[in-house]
XYZ file of C-alpha atoms in Angstrom:
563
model
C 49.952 -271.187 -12.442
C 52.422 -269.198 -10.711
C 51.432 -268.197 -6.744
C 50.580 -264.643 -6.259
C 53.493 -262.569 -4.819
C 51.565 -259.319 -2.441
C 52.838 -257.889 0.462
C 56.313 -259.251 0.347
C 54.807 -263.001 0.514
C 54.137 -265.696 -1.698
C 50.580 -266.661 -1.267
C 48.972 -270.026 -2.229
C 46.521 -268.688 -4.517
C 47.505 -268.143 -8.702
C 46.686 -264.379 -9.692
C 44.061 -265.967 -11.771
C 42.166 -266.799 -9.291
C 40.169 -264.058 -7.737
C 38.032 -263.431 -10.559
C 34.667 -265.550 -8.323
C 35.959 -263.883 -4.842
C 36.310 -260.253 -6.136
C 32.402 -261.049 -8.283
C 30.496 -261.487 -4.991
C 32.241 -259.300 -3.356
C 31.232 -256.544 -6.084
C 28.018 -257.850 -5.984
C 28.032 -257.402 -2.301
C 28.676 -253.636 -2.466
C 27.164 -252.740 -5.567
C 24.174 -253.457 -3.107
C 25.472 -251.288 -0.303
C 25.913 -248.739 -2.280
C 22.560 -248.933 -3.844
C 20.807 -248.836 -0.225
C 22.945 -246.087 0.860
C 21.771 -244.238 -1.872
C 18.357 -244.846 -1.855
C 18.570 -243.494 2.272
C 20.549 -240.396 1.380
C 17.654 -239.736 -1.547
C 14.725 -240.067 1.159
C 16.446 -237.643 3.195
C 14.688 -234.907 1.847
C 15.926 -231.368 3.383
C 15.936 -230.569 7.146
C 16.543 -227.870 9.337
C 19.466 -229.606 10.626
C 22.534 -227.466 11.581
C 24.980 -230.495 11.285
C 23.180 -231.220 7.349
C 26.149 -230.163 5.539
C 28.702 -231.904 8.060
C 25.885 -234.920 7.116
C 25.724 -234.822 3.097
C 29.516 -234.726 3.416
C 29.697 -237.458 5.165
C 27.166 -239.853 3.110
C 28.401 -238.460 -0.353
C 32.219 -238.994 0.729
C 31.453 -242.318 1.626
C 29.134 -243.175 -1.156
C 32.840 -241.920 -3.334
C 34.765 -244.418 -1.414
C 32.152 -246.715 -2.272
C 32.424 -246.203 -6.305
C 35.958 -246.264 -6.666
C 36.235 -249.748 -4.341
C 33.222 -250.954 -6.569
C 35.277 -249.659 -10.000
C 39.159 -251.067 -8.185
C 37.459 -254.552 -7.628
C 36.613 -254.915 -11.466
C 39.589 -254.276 -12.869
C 40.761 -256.894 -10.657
C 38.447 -259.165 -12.069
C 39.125 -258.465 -15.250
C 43.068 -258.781 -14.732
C 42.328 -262.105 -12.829
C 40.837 -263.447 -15.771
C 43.109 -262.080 -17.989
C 45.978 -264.552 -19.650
C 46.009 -268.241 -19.476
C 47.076 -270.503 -16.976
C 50.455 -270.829 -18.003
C 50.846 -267.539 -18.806
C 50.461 -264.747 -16.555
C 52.400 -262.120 -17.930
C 48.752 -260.313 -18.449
C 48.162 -260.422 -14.818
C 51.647 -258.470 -13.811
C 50.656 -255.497 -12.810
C 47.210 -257.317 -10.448
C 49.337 -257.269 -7.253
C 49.466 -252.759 -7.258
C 45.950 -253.097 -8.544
C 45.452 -255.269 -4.571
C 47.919 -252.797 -2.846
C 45.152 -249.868 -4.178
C 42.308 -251.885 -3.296
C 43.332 -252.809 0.487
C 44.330 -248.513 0.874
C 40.511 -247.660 -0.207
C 39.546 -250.630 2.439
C 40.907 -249.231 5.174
C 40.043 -245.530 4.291
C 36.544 -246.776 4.068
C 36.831 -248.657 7.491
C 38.013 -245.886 9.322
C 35.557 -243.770 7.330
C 32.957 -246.269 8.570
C 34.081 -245.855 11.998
C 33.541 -241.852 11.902
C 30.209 -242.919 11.337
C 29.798 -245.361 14.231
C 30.763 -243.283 17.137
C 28.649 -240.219 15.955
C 25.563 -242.499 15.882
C 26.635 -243.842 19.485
C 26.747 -240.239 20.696
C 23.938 -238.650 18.565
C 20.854 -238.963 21.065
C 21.946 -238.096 24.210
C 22.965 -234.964 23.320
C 21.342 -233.606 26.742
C 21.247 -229.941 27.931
C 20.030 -230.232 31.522
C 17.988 -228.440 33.184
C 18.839 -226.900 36.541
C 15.732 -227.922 38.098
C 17.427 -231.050 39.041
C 19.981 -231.588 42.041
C 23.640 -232.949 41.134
C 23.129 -235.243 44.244
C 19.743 -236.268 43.498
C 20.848 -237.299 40.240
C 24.101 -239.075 41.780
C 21.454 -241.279 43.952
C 19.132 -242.142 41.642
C 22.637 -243.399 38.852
C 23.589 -244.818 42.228
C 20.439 -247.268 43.034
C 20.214 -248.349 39.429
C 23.363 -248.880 39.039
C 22.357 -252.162 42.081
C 19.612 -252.701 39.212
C 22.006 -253.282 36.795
C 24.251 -255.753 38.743
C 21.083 -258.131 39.452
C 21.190 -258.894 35.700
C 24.591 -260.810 35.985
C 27.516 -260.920 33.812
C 25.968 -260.429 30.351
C 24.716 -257.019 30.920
C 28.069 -256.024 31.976
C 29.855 -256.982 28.844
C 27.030 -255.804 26.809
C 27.298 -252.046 28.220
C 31.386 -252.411 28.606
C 32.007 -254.126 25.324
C 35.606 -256.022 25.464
C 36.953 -254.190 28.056
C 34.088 -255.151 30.395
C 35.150 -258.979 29.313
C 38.532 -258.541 30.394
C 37.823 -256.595 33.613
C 35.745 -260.063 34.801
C 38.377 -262.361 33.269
C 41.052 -259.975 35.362
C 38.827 -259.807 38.702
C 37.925 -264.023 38.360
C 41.748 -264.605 38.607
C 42.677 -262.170 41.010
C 39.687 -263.851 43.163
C 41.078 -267.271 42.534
C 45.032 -266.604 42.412
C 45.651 -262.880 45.031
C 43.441 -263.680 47.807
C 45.448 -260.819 48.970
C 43.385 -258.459 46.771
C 40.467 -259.057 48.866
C 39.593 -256.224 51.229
C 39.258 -257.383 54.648
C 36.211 -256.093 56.374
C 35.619 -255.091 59.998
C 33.851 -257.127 62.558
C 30.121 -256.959 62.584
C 29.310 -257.923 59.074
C 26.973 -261.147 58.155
C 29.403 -264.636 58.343
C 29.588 -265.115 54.857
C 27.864 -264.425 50.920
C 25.363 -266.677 49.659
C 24.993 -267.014 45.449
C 22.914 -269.369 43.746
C 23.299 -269.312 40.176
C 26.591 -267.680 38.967
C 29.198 -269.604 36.963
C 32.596 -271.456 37.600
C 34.641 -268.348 37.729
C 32.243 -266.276 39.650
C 31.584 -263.451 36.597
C 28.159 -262.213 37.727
C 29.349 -261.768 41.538
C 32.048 -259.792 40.005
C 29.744 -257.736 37.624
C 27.774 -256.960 40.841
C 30.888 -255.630 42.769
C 31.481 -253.647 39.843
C 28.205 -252.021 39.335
C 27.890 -250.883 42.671
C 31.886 -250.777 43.762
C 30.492 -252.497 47.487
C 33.201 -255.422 48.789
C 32.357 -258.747 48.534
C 31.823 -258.850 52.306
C 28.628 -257.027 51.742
C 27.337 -258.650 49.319
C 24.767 -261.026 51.517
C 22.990 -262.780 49.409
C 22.462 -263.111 45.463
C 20.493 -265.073 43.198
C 21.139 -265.033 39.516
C 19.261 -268.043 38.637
C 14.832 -268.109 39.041
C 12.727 -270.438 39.672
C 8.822 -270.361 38.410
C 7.397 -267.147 39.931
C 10.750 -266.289 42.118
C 12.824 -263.710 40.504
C 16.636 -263.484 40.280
C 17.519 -260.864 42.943
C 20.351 -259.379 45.205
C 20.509 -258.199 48.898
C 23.531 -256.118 49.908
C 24.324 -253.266 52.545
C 25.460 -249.830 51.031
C 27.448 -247.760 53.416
C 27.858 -244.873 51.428
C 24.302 -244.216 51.750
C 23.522 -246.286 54.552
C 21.242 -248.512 53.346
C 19.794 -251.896 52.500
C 19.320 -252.745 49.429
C 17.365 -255.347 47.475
C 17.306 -255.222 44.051
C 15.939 -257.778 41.551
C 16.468 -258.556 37.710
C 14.377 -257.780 34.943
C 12.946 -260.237 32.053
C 15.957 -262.268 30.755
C 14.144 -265.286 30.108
C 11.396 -267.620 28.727
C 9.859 -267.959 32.366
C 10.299 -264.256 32.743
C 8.470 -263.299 29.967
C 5.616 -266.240 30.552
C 4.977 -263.836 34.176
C 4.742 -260.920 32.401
C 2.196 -262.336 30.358
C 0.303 -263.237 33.313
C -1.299 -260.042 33.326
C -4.561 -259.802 35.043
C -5.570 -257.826 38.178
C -5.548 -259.225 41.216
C -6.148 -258.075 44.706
C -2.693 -258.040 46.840
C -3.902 -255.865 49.705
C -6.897 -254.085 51.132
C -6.042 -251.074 53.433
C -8.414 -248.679 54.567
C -11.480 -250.246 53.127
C -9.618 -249.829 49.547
C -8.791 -252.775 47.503
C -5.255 -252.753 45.978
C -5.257 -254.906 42.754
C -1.910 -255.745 40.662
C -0.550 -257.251 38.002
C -1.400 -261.068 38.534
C 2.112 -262.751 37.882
C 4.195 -259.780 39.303
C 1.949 -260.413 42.736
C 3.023 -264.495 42.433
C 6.207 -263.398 42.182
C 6.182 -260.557 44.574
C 4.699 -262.991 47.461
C 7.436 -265.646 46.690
C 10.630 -263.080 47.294
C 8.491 -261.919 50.246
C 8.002 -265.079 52.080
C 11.942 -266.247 51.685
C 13.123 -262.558 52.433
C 10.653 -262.462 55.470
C 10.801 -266.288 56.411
C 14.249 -266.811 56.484
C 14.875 -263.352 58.745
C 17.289 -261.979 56.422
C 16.722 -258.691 56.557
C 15.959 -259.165 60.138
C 19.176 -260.208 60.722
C 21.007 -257.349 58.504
C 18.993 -254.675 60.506
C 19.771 -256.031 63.741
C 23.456 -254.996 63.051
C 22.729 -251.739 61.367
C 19.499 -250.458 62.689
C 19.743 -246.871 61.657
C 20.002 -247.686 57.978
C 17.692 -247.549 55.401
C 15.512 -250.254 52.625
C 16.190 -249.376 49.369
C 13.939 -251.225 46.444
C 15.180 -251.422 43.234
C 14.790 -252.735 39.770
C 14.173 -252.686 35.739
C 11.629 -253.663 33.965
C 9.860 -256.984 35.268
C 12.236 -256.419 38.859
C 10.725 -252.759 39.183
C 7.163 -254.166 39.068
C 8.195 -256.855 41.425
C 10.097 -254.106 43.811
C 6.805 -251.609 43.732
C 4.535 -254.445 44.890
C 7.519 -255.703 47.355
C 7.778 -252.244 49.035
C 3.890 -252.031 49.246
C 4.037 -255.262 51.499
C 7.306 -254.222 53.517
C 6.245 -250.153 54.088
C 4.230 -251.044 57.203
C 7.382 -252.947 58.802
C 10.345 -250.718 57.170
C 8.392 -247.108 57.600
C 11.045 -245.252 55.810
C 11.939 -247.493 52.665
C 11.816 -246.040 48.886
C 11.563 -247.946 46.216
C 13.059 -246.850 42.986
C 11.585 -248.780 39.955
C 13.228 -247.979 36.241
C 10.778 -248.934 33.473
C 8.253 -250.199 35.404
C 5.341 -252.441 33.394
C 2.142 -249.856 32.763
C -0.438 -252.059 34.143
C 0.958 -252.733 38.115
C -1.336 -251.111 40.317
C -4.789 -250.244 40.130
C -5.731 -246.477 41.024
C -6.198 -247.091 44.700
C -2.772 -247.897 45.155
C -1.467 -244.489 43.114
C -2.019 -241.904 46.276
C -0.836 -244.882 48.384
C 2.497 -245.341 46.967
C 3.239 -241.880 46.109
C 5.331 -241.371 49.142
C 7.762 -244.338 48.754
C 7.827 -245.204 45.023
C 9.377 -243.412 42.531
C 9.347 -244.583 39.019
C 11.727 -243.686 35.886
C 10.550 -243.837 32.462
C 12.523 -242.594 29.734
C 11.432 -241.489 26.156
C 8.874 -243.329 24.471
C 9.559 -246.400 26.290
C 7.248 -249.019 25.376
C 6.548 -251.197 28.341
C 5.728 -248.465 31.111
C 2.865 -247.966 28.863
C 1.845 -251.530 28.188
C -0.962 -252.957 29.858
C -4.339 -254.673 28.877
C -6.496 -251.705 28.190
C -3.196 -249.945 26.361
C -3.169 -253.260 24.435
C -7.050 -253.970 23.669
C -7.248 -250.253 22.296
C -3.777 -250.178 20.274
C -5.765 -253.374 18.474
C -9.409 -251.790 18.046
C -7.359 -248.612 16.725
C -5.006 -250.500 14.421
C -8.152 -251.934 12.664
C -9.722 -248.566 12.498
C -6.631 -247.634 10.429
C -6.074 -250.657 8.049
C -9.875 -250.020 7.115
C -9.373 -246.173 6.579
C -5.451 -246.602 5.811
C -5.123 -245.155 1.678
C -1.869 -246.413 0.945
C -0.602 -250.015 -0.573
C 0.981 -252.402 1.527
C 3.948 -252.210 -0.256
C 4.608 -248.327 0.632
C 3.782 -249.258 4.137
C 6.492 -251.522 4.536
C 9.321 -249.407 2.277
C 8.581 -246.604 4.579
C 9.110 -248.233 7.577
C 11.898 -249.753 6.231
C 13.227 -245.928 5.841
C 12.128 -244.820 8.907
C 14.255 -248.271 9.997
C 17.228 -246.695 9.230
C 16.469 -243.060 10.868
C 14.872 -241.678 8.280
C 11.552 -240.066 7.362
C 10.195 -239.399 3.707
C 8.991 -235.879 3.019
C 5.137 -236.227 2.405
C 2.898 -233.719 1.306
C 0.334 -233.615 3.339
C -2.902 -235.126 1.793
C -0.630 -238.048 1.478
C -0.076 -238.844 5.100
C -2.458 -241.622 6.146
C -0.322 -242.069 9.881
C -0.676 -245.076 11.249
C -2.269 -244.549 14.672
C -2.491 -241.176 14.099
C -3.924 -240.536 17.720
C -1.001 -240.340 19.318
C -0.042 -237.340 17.755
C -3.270 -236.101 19.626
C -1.962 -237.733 22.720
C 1.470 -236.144 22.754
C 0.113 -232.412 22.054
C -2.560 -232.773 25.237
C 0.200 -234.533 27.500
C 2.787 -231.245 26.476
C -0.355 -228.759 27.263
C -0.680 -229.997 30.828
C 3.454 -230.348 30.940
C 4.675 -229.774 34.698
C 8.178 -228.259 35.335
C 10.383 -230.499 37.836
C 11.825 -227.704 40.353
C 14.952 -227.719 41.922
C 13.423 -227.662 45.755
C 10.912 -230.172 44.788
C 13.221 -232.745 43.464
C 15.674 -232.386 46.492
C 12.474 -233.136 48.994
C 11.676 -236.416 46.970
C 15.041 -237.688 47.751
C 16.624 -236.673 50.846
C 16.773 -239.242 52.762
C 14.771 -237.402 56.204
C 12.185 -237.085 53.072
C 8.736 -236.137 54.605
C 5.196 -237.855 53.888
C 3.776 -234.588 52.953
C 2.289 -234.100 49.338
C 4.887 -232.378 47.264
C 3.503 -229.727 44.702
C 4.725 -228.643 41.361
C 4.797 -225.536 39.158
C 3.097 -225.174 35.969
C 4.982 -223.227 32.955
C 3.378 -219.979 34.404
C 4.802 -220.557 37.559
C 1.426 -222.114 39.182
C 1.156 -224.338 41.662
C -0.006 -227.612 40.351
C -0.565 -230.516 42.730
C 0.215 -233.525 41.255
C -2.097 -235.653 43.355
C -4.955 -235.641 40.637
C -6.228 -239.464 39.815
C -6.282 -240.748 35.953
C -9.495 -239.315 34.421
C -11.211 -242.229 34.150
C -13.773 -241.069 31.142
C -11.086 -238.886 29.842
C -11.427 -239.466 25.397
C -8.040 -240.211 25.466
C -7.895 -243.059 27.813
C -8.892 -246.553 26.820
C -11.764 -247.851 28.877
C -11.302 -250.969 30.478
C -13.313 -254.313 30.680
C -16.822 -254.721 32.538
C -15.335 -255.623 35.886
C -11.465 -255.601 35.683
C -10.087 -252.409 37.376
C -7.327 -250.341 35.067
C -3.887 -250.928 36.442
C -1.184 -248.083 36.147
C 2.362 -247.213 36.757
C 2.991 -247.156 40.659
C 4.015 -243.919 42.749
C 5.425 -240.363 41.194
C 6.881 -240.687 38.012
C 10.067 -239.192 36.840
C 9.663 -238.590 33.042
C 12.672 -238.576 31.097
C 11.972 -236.882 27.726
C 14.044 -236.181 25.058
C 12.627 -232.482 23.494
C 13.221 -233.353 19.515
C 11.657 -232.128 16.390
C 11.200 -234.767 14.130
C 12.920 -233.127 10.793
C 16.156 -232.703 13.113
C 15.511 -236.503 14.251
C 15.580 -238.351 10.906
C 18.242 -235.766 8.769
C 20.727 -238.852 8.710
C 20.901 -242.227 8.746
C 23.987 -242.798 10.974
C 25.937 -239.399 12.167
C 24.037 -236.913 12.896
C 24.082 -235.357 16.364
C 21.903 -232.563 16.621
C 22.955 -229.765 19.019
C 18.992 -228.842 19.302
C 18.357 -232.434 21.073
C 17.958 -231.673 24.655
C 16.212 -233.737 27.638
C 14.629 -232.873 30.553
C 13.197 -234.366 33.803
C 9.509 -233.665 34.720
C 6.983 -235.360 37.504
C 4.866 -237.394 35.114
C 1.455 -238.492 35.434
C -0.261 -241.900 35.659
C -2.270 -241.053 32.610
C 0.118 -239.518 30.214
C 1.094 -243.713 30.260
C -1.940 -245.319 29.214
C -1.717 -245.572 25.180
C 1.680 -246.343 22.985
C 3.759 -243.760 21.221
C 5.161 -245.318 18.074
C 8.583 -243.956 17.768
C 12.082 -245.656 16.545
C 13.240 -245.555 20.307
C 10.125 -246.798 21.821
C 12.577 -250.574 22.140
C 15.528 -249.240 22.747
C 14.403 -246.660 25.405
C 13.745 -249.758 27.427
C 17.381 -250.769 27.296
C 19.311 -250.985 30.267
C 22.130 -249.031 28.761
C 19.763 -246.262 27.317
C 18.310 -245.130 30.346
C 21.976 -245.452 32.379
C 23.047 -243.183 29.228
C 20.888 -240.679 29.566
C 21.079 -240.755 33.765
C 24.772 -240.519 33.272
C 24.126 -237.144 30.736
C 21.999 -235.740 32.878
C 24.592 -235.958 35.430
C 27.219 -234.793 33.452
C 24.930 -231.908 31.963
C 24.992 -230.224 35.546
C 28.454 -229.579 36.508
């Protein structure tokens, strides 16, 4: 059994014996290329102006695919031809490799094509000039302190390797070039405290990268919680001359166990109004206050800079903890905002909407699902998805295969006494919350975030060019909004609401499985109302809208839309 001679190297395998490696391998992609044919055949035809550029694509791949499929074979059968001792059969197996390894890498980089059109295929944003350049700068640059509170794996998640080796870089310049450290003028807080990061400091680092402060004004950060005491960060921000505290969204067990804690309860009463909230975000909320407050610490920070300005700020979990913190702190800080990115739907009740209008400002993008989850959104997704299993026409089976497609990006053409949707009243939903749409204007947005920002109510215009004020409560026997218990108030998003939406027809949507960016995908900002967020809209972004990275992604278009 001679070794196999490939690539100018003797290897210490025989030629006859790749016959059980190249088998599963064919197996393997005789599979792939069964389920990438089965997804280009439920494509169906769209109105898609990229189609052709798409059923190139899928059919040049699913070529690549055969002839790898057919290459790999006739190794196999080489392999196997001969005898041990005798593999003057198998001569010719090493070109038959050398052909194999060239469709490989045509099909990687093929592959690749792929990848990076899917990474840029939904945020294909046309802005709309409603929206201020600055504004927009402001709001990338407060989230941006959001992002930092979530440490050093959210960094290399959104950077990918070159986020890893910027920390690995920055941890030994901190330990070896103290030199690289900026030195900081007098006046500043004696030194940083940080509870929770690791050995070599990555999540201080991911922090100072985020928000591109020093080190020196970092004051304190906590990347490690305790039972109803979230992870958080307090740092000054001279470019907009503020204070800002910023806390981390659900990234663990004990997290998610507060979430769940999700009954009203009252936090404040203020003008013979009770203010009820989310039961474990108040815990938590009253914890960060008391050590915040207790200890002085912002005290202390405004005492040296009293002219600047509280900034709240968080994701997920951290923006319902930050609404509920600046509800506590607006009587002592006057002129903090809070700005709270996917906040939780059920936070405040509807007492403390017209109450935190002036100082909270909440970002939702897409579908999102957790700015619309809540108890009532819950309790009437379940009464509603046994009202459809009972009237549903369609076989388990075909349930799950479609969703399976619809997995992937795509959506089976149905005719239409076929369709039995499953919670097919959101459809309703959507088409009144577009009928009442409100336009975002240019003069409006600009008041909401300057920072001399007055408490007066600000009004928007309807598509005729109406005025619309904005200041209307959630209609609580509305047919479209789930009624809550006997005695347990509703609880809603807090403040104004910036709506991120992605304008998308669904045939343009699902036309590919991996590649298709759609130059008709556009997004817009619009004020949003409390009770366009009571029910959920099932949609294959509805998860992934709640990502970190998504909504910086489609900030960051947005941004770049405008120049």
């Amino acid at each position: 059994m001679p070794a196999l001679v490939a690539f100018g190297m003797k290897w210490r395998i025989g030629s006859d014996d790749l016959v059980f490696p190249y088998f599963f391998s064919l197996l393997l992609k005789l599979i792939w290329f069964l389920m990438t044919s089965v997804l280009v055949s439920f494509s169906g035809k769209h109105r898609c102006y990229e189609e052709s550029v798409f059923k190139f694509y899928m059919y040049t791949l699913m070529c690549i695919q055969f002839l790898s499929c057919l290459v790999q074979l006739v190794i196999m059968f080489i392999s196997g031809a001969g005898t041990i001792a005798n593999p003057r059969p198998r001569r010719f197996i090493k070109w038959i490799i050398y052909l194999h390894t060239f469709i490989f890498v045509i099909e990687f980089l093929w592959e690749s094509v792929g990848i990076v059109w899917e990474k840029n295929r939904d945020f294909n944003l046309n802005l709309s000039k409603e929206m201020s350049d600055n504004n927009i700068e402001k709001i990338i640059h407060y989230y941006k302190f959001a992002m930092g509170s979530y440490g050093w794996m959210l960094y290399i998640y959104t950077k990918g390797f070159f986020g890893f080796l910027q920390l690995l870089a920055s941890s030994f310049c901190s330990i070896f070039c103290r030199c690289c450290l900026k030195k900081e003028p007098a006046g500043l807080l004696q030194h940083t405290s940080i509870e929770g990061d690791n050995l070599l400091k990555w999540s201080t680092q991911s922090v100072l990268k985020w928000t591109k402060i020093s080190k020196m004004n970092l004051i304190h950060a906590k990347f490690i919680r305790q039972a109803y005491c979230p992870a958080y960060i307090v740092a000054v921000d001279h470019i907009e001359k503020s204070v800002v505290i910023a806390i981390r969204g659900t990234l663990s067990v004990s997290d998610a166990l507060v979430d769940l804690s999700a009954q009203p309860s009252l936090i404040m009463k203020k003008n013979n109004a009770n203010y009820y909230a989310h039961q474990g975000m108040k815990d938590s909320t009253y914890s960060l206050h008391m050590k915040l407050e207790g200890e002085g610490m912002l005290q202390k920070i405004f005492n040296i800079y009293p002219s600047y300005r509280l900034i709240i700020t968080g994701h997920s979990y951290g923006a319902g903890v930050a609404a509920l913190l600046s509800m506590l702190l607006k009587p002592v800080y006057p002129n903090l905002h809070c700005y709270a990115f996917s906040p939780p739907g059920g936070l405040i009740s509807d007492a403390g909407i017209s109450f935190t209008k002036s100082f909270i400002t909440s970002v939702v993008l897409g579908t999102d699902l957790i700015p619309r989850l809540s108890l009532d959104s819950f309790q009437f997704f379940s009464k509603e998805l046994l009202h459809e299993i009972k009237t549903c026409k369609k076989p388990k089976f075909w349930i799950f295969v479609t969703s399976f497609v619809r997995l992937f990006g795509l959506k089976r053409k149905e005719s239409s006494d076929t369709v039995q949707p499953l919670l097919g009243a959101n459809e309703k939903i959507e088409n009144e919350r577009t009928g009442s749409r409100e336009k975002l204007t240019e003069k409006n947005f600009k008041d909401e975030f300057d920072s001399s920002q007055s408490e007066e109510e600000i009004c928007l215009t309807d598509s005729d060019g109406s005025v619309v004020n904005d200041t209307k409560e959630p209609a609580a026997n509305s047919p479209s909004v789930p009624m809550p218990s006997k005695n347990r108030p509703r609880l809603y998003l807090p403040g104004r609401i910036i709506h991120i939406e992605r304008e998308k027809q669904s045939a343009i949507k699902h036309c590919c499985c991996c590649c298709c960016k759609s130059s008709n995908t556009e997004a817009r900002a619009r004020w949003g109302q409390q009770s366009e967020f009571v029910h959920f809209l099932w949609d294959e972004d509805m998860v992934s809208d709640h990502l970190p990275s998504s909504l910086l992604e489609a900030l960051e278009s947005l941004k770049k839309e405008s120049l």
